[in-house]
C-alpha positions as CSV (number, residue, x, y, z in Angstrom):
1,X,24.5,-90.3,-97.3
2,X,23.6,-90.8,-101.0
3,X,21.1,-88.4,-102.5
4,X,18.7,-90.6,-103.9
5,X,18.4,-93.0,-100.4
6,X,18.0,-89.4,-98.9
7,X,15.1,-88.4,-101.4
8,X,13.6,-91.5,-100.5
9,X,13.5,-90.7,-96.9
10,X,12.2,-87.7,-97.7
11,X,9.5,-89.3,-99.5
12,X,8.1,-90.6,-97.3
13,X,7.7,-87.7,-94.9
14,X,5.8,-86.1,-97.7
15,X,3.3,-89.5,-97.3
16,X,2.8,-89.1,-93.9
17,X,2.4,-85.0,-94.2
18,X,-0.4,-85.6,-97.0
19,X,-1.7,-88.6,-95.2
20,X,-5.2,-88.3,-93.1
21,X,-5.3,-87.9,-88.9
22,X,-6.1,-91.6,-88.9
23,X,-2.8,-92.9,-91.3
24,X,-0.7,-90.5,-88.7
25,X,-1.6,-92.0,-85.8
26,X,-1.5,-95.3,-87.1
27,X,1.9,-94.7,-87.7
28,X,3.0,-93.2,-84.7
29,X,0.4,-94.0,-82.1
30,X,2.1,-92.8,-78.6
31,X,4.2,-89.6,-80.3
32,X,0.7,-88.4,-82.0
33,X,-1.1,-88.8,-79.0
34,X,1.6,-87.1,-76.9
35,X,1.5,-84.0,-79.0
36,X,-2.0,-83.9,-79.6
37,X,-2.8,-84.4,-75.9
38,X,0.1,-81.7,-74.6
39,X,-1.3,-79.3,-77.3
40,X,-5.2,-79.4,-76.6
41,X,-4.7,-80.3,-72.8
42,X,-1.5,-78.6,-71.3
43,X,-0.2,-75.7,-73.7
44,X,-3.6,-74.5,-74.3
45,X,-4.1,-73.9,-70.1
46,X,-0.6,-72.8,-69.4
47,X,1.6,-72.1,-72.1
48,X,4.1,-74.4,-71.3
49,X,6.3,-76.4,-73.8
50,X,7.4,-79.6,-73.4
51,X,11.1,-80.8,-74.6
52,X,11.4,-83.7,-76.6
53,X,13.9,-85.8,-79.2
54,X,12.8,-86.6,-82.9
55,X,14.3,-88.6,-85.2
56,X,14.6,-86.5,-88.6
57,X,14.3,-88.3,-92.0
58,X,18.6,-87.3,-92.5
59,X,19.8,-89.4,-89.6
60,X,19.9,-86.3,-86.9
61,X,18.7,-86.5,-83.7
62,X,16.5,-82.8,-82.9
63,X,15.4,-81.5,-79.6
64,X,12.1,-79.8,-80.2
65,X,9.9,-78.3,-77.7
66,X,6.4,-78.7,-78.1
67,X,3.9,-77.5,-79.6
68,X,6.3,-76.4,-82.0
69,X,7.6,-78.2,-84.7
70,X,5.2,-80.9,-84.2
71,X,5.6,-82.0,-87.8
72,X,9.2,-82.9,-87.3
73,X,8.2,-84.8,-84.0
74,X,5.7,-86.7,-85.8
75,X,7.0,-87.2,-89.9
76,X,11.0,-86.6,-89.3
77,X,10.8,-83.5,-91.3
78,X,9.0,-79.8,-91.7
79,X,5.9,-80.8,-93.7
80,X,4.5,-77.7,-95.0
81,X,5.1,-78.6,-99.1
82,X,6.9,-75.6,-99.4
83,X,9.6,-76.9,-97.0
84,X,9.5,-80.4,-98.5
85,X,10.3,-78.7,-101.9
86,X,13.1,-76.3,-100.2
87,X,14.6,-79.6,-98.6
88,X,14.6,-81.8,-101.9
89,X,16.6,-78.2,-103.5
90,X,19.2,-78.4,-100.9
91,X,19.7,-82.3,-101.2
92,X,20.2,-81.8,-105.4
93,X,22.1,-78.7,-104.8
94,X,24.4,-78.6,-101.9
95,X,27.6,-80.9,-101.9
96,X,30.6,-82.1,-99.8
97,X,32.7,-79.1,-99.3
98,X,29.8,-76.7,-99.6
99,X,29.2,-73.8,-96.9
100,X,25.6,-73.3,-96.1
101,X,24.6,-69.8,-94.0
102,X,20.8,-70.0,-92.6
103,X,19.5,-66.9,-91.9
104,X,16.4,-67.7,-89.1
105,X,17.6,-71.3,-87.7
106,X,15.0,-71.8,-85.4
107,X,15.8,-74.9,-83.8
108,X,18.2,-76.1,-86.8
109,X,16.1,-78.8,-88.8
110,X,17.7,-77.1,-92.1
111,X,21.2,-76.4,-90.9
112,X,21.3,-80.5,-89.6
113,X,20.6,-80.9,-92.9
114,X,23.0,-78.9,-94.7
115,X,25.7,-80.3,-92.4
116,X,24.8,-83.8,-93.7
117,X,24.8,-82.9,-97.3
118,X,28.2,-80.9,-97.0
119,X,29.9,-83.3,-94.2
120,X,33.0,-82.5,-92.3
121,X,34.9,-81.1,-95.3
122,X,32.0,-78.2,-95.6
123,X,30.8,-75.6,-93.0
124,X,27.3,-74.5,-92.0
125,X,26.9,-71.0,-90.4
126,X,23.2,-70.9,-88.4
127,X,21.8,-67.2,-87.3
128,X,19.2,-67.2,-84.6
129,X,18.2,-64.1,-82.9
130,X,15.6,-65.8,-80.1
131,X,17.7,-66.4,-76.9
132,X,15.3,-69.3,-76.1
133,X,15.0,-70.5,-79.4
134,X,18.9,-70.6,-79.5
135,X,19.0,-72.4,-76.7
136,X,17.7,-75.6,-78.8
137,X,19.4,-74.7,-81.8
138,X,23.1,-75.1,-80.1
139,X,21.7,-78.3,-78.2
140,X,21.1,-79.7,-81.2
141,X,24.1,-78.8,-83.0
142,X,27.2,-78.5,-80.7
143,X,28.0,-82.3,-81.2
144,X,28.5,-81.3,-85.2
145,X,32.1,-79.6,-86.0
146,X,31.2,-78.6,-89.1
147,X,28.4,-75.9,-87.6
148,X,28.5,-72.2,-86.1
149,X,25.6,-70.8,-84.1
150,X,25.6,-67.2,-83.7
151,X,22.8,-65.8,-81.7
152,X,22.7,-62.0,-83.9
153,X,20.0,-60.8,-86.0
154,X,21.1,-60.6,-89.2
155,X,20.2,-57.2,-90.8
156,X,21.8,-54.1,-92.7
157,X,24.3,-52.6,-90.1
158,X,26.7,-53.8,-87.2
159,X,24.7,-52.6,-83.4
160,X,21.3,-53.8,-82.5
161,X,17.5,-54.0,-82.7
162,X,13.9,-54.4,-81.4
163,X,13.1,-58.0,-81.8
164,X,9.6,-59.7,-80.7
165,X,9.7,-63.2,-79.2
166,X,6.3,-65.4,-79.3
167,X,5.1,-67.9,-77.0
168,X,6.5,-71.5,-78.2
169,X,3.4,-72.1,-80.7
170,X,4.3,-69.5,-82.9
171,X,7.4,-69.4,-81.8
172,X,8.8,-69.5,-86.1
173,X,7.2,-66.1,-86.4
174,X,9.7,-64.4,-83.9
175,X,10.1,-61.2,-85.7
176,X,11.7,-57.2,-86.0
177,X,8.0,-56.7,-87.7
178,X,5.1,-57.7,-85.9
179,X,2.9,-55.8,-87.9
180,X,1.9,-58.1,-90.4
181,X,0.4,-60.6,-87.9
182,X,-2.1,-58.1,-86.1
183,X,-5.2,-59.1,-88.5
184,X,-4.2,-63.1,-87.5
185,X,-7.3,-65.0,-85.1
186,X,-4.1,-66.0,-83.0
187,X,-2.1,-62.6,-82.5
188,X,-4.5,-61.0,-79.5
189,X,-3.9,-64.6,-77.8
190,X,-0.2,-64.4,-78.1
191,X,1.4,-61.2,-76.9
192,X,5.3,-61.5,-77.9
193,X,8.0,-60.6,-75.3
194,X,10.1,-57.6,-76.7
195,X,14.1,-58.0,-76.6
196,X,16.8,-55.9,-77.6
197,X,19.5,-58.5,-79.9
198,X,22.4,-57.5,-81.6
199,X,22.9,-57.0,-84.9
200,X,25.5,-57.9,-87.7
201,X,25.6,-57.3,-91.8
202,X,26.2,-60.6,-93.9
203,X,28.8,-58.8,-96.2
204,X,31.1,-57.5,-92.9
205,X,30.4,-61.2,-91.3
206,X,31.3,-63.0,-94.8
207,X,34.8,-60.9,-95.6
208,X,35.8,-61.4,-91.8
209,X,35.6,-65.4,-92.0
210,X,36.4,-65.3,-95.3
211,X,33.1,-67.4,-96.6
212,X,32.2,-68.3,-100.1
213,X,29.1,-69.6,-99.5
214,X,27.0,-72.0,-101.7
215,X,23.4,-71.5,-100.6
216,X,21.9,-69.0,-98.4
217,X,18.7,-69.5,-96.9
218,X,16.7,-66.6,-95.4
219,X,13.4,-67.0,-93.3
220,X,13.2,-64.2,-91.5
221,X,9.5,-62.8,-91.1
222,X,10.2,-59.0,-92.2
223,X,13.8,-58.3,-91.8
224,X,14.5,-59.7,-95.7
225,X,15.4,-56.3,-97.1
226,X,17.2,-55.8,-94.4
227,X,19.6,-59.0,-94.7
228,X,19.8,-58.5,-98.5
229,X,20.7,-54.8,-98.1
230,X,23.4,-56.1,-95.4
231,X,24.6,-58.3,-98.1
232,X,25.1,-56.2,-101.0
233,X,28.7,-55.7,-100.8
234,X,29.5,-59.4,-100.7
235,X,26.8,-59.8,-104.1
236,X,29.1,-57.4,-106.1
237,X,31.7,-60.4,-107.2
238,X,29.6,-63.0,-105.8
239,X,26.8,-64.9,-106.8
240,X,25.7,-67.4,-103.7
241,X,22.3,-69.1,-104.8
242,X,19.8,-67.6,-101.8
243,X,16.4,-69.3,-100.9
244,X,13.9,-66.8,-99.2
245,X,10.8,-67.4,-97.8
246,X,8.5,-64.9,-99.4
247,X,4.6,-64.1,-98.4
248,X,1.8,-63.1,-99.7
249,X,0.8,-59.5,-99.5
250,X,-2.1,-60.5,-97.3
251,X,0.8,-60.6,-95.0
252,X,2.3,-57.1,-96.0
253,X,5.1,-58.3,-98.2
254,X,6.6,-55.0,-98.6
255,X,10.5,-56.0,-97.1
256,X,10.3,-59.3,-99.8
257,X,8.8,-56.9,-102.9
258,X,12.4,-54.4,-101.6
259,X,14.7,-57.6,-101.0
260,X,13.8,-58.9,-104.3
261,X,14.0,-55.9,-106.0
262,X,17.6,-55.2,-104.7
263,X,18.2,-58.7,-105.8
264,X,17.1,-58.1,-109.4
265,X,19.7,-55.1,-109.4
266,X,22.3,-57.5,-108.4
267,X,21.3,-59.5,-112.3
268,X,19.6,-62.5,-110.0
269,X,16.2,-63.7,-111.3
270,X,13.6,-65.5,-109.1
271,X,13.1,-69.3,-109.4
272,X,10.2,-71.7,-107.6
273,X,11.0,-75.0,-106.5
274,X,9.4,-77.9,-108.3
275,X,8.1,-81.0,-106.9
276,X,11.6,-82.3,-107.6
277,X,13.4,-79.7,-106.3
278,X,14.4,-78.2,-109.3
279,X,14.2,-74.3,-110.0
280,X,11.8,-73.4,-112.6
281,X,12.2,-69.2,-113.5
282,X,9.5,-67.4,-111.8
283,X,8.7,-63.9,-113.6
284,X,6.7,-62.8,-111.0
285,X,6.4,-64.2,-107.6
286,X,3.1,-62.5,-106.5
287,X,1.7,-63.3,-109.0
288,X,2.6,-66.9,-108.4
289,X,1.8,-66.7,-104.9
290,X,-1.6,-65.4,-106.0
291,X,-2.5,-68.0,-109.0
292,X,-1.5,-71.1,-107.0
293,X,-3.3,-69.6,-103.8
294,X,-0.1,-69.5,-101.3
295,X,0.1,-67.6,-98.3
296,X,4.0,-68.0,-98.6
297,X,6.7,-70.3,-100.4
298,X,10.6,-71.0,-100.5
299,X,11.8,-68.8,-103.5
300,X,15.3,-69.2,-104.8
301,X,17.4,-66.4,-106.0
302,X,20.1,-67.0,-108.6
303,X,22.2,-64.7,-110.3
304,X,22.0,-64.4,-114.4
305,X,24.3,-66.7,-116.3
306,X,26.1,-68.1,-112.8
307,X,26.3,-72.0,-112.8
């Protein structure tokens, strides 16, 4: 699909995202009041999701389970702006041919999307570590060849690790660190179930399959210094572009202050995302998070003088 048709589709998710209550039930009257009802009525009493398809803005049919990832239900996309910005970089960045790694899948809205954008000639590696989020994640992709789903937590060394699964509502905040989200309203509401997930280092996984990877996109909620410290091998002779999600330091920031400071040995400098999805250099990224008033955005990581 051509980039700019796909920018327009995307356009208009960013409409609807921005648009009032009102404009997003006007335009999907029976979906809005589904979610909204099973939300408010049926989650809230029992905790029980509910599965159902959306129809993203790329062309992909997603299973979703509700409440979760309501905004792809509703719009055909993630509409927090800092994922609108992160999916315009990956339309103007990653072409046919292309391999795509993302670290923290969830259910796969970003590696359907990379598959598009590199088609059957490319290769898109997706890491989940939630057994039930995984679940979804190969539903939606085992139909697409050009896609790997490995359900290992992506950290610093081959074995395994404590990992915290919450209920389905905050179900993209699955986590090795669940310290940061103990001063939340939600946290006391929503114990997490803890696993035991297996492990595996980015470096060891890339030399094995032999991967040059274009992009790699982390989201990871705590484990980023781990994954970058997994990786640093690989970064030697390489120079992947890597988009992070990074937090505030209201939400103890400490593993994205050590990833990107690893990162920064490694010659890469820190870029935002414009409304375009172009990179513009980013000297400090608390202190951007802090001017603009962020709790978190999509960072991208590029090394110095690479293309």
């Amino acid at each position: 699909m051509q980039q700019a048709i796909l920018l327009e589709q995307l356009a208009r998710v960013e409409q609807l995202a921005t648009a009032s209550k009102l404009t997003r039930l006007l335009a999907h009257p029976l979906k809005y009041a589904h979610a909204i009802l099973h939300r408010k009525l049926i989650y809230t009493n029992n905790k029980k999701s509910k599965e159902v398809t959306a129809s993203t803005f790329f062309g992909k049919e997603m299973s979703l389970l509700l409440p979760a990832s309501t905004d792809i239900y509703l719009t055909g996309g993630k509409s927090h702006n800092s994922e609108i910005r992160l999916a315009k970089f990956l339309i103007n960045n990653l072409a046919t041919g292309d391999i795509f790694l993302d670290v923290g899948a969830h259910y796969g809205y970003f590696t359907l999307l990379a598959a598009t954008l590199v088609s059957n000639s490319g290769q898109v590696v997706a890491f989940e570590a939630s057994k039930n989020t995984f679940a979804i994640l190969t539903k939606n992709t085992q139909q697409t060849e050009n896609i790997s789903v490995i359900n290992k937590a992506v950290s610093d060394e081959a074995g395994s690790i404590t990992f915290y699964e919450f209920p389905n509502l905050y179900s993209e905040y699955n986590s090795i660190d669940i310290k940061q989200f103990k001063n939340t309203d939600w946290f006391s509401k929503e114990s997490p179930i803890k696993n035991t997930v297996a492990t595996i280092p980015l470096a060891i996984f890339l030399e094995e399959q032999q991967l040059l990877p274009t992009i790699i996109k982390i989201d990871v909620e705590g484990a980023e210094f781990k994954v970058i410290s997994g990786l640093q091998k690989y970064l030697v002779a390489q120079a992947p572009l890597i988009a992070m999600e990074y937090v505030s330091s209201e939400r103890k920031n400490e593993a994205h202050q050590k990833a990107a400071a690893l990162l920064t040995e490694f010659e890469y400098e820190s870029y935002t995302i414009d409304k375009a999805g172009a990179l513009v250099l980013c000297a400090d990224v608390d202190t951007h998070l802090a001017q603009h008033q962020l709790e978190s955005d999509n960072i991208v990581f590029k090394k110095r003088n690479s293309k």
